[in-house]
Amino acid sequence: MSSNIVHQYFKKEIEGSKIIVKVNPIQLKGTELTILSNGEVESRDLEFDEAILEDLTTDGFEQASPLEFNLYQAGLA
């Protein structure tokens, strides 16, 4: 069933770093990538509540590209 889920992606830049979040809107789980100014990528798995999409918008996140997320996650960007 997980292959039928369309993930949503959001990003925000903070003090020279970039945060990209992958959200599974059905299971309310996701992954956050933090791309530091030196190019290092930190990853952490997250669990969300039902208000995650509203929370991300309130916190200034914008929609992002799945390609951008996956390039950073794979270490190709």
mmCIF file of C-alpha atoms in Angstrom:
data_model
loop_
_atom_site.group_PDB
_atom_site.id
_atom_site.type_symbol
_atom_site.label_atom_id
_atom_site.label_comp_id
_atom_site.label_asym_id
_atom_site.label_seq_id
_atom_site.Cartn_x
_atom_site.Cartn_y
_atom_site.Cartn_z
ATOM 1 C CA MET A 1 0.000 0.000 0.000
ATOM 2 C CA SER A 2 2.825 2.462 0.722
ATOM 3 C CA SER A 3 3.684 2.597 -2.989
ATOM 4 C CA ASN A 4 0.349 4.349 -3.638
ATOM 5 C CA ILE A 5 1.099 7.257 -1.288
ATOM 6 C CA VAL A 6 1.987 10.602 -2.827
ATOM 7 C CA HIS A 7 4.463 12.276 -0.512
ATOM 8 C CA GLN A 8 4.601 16.034 -0.094
ATOM 9 C CA TYR A 9 7.828 18.027 0.133
ATOM 10 C CA PHE A 10 8.578 21.345 1.795
ATOM 11 C CA LYS A 11 11.693 23.458 2.247
ATOM 12 C CA LYS A 12 12.948 26.445 4.164
ATOM 13 C CA GLU A 13 16.285 28.242 4.424
ATOM 14 C CA ILE A 14 17.534 29.245 7.862
ATOM 15 C CA GLU A 15 20.841 30.994 8.564
ATOM 16 C CA GLY A 16 22.715 29.483 5.623
ATOM 17 C CA SER A 17 21.240 26.008 6.045
ATOM 18 C CA LYS A 18 18.393 24.429 4.105
ATOM 19 C CA ILE A 19 15.736 22.162 5.613
ATOM 20 C CA ILE A 20 13.748 19.877 3.310
ATOM 21 C CA VAL A 21 10.907 17.796 4.733
ATOM 22 C CA LYS A 22 9.243 14.767 3.118
ATOM 23 C CA VAL A 23 5.736 14.184 4.501
ATOM 24 C CA ASN A 24 3.655 11.035 4.163
ATOM 25 C CA PRO A 25 0.186 12.617 4.602
ATOM 26 C CA ILE A 26 -1.537 9.261 5.169
ATOM 27 C CA GLN A 27 0.701 7.671 7.811
ATOM 28 C CA LEU A 28 1.855 11.057 9.210
ATOM 29 C CA LYS A 29 5.524 10.091 9.035
ATOM 30 C CA GLY A 30 8.390 11.662 7.201
ATOM 31 C CA THR A 31 12.029 12.530 6.849
ATOM 32 C CA GLU A 32 13.774 15.830 7.475
ATOM 33 C CA LEU A 33 17.034 16.655 5.714
ATOM 34 C CA THR A 34 19.159 19.507 6.987
ATOM 35 C CA ILE A 35 21.732 20.673 4.466
ATOM 36 C CA LEU A 36 24.408 22.610 6.320
ATOM 37 C CA SER A 37 26.367 25.484 4.779
ATOM 38 C CA ASN A 38 29.410 23.197 4.366
ATOM 39 C CA GLY A 39 27.327 20.764 2.257
ATOM 40 C CA GLU A 40 26.933 18.102 4.953
ATOM 41 C CA VAL A 41 23.486 16.501 5.053
ATOM 42 C CA GLU A 42 21.849 15.397 8.294
ATOM 43 C CA SER A 43 18.757 13.193 8.180
ATOM 44 C CA ARG A 44 16.172 12.264 10.771
ATOM 45 C CA ASP A 45 12.900 10.359 10.668
ATOM 46 C CA LEU A 46 9.861 12.097 12.111
ATOM 47 C CA GLU A 47 6.296 11.377 13.170
ATOM 48 C CA PHE A 48 3.707 14.123 12.701
ATOM 49 C CA ASP A 49 0.251 15.007 13.941
ATOM 50 C CA GLU A 50 -2.734 15.860 11.747
ATOM 51 C CA ALA A 51 -1.812 19.564 11.694
ATOM 52 C CA ILE A 52 1.613 19.086 10.055
ATOM 53 C CA LEU A 53 0.736 20.714 6.725
ATOM 54 C CA GLU A 54 -0.695 23.775 8.466
ATOM 55 C CA ASP A 55 2.289 23.875 10.849
ATOM 56 C CA LEU A 56 4.802 23.829 7.997
ATOM 57 C CA THR A 57 3.001 26.680 6.234
ATOM 58 C CA THR A 58 2.843 28.688 9.464
ATOM 59 C CA ASP A 59 6.588 28.120 9.980
ATOM 60 C CA GLY A 60 7.367 29.563 6.533
ATOM 61 C CA PHE A 61 8.023 26.358 4.605
ATOM 62 C CA GLU A 62 7.325 26.388 0.874
ATOM 63 C CA GLN A 63 6.485 23.473 -1.380
ATOM 64 C CA ALA A 64 9.586 21.743 -2.701
ATOM 65 C CA SER A 65 10.524 19.336 -5.446
ATOM 66 C CA PRO A 66 10.744 15.593 -4.782
ATOM 67 C CA LEU A 67 13.788 15.588 -7.071
ATOM 68 C CA GLU A 68 15.631 18.079 -4.863
ATOM 69 C CA PHE A 69 14.897 16.017 -1.735
ATOM 70 C CA ASN A 70 15.993 12.751 -3.361
ATOM 71 C CA LEU A 71 19.200 14.222 -4.795
ATOM 72 C CA TYR A 72 20.261 15.425 -1.345
ATOM 73 C CA GLN A 73 19.171 12.176 0.323
ATOM 74 C CA ALA A 74 21.232 10.134 -2.172
ATOM 75 C CA GLY A 75 24.260 12.421 -1.747
ATOM 76 C CA LEU A 76 24.177 13.545 -5.380
ATOM 77 C CA ALA A 77 23.608 17.254 -4.753
#
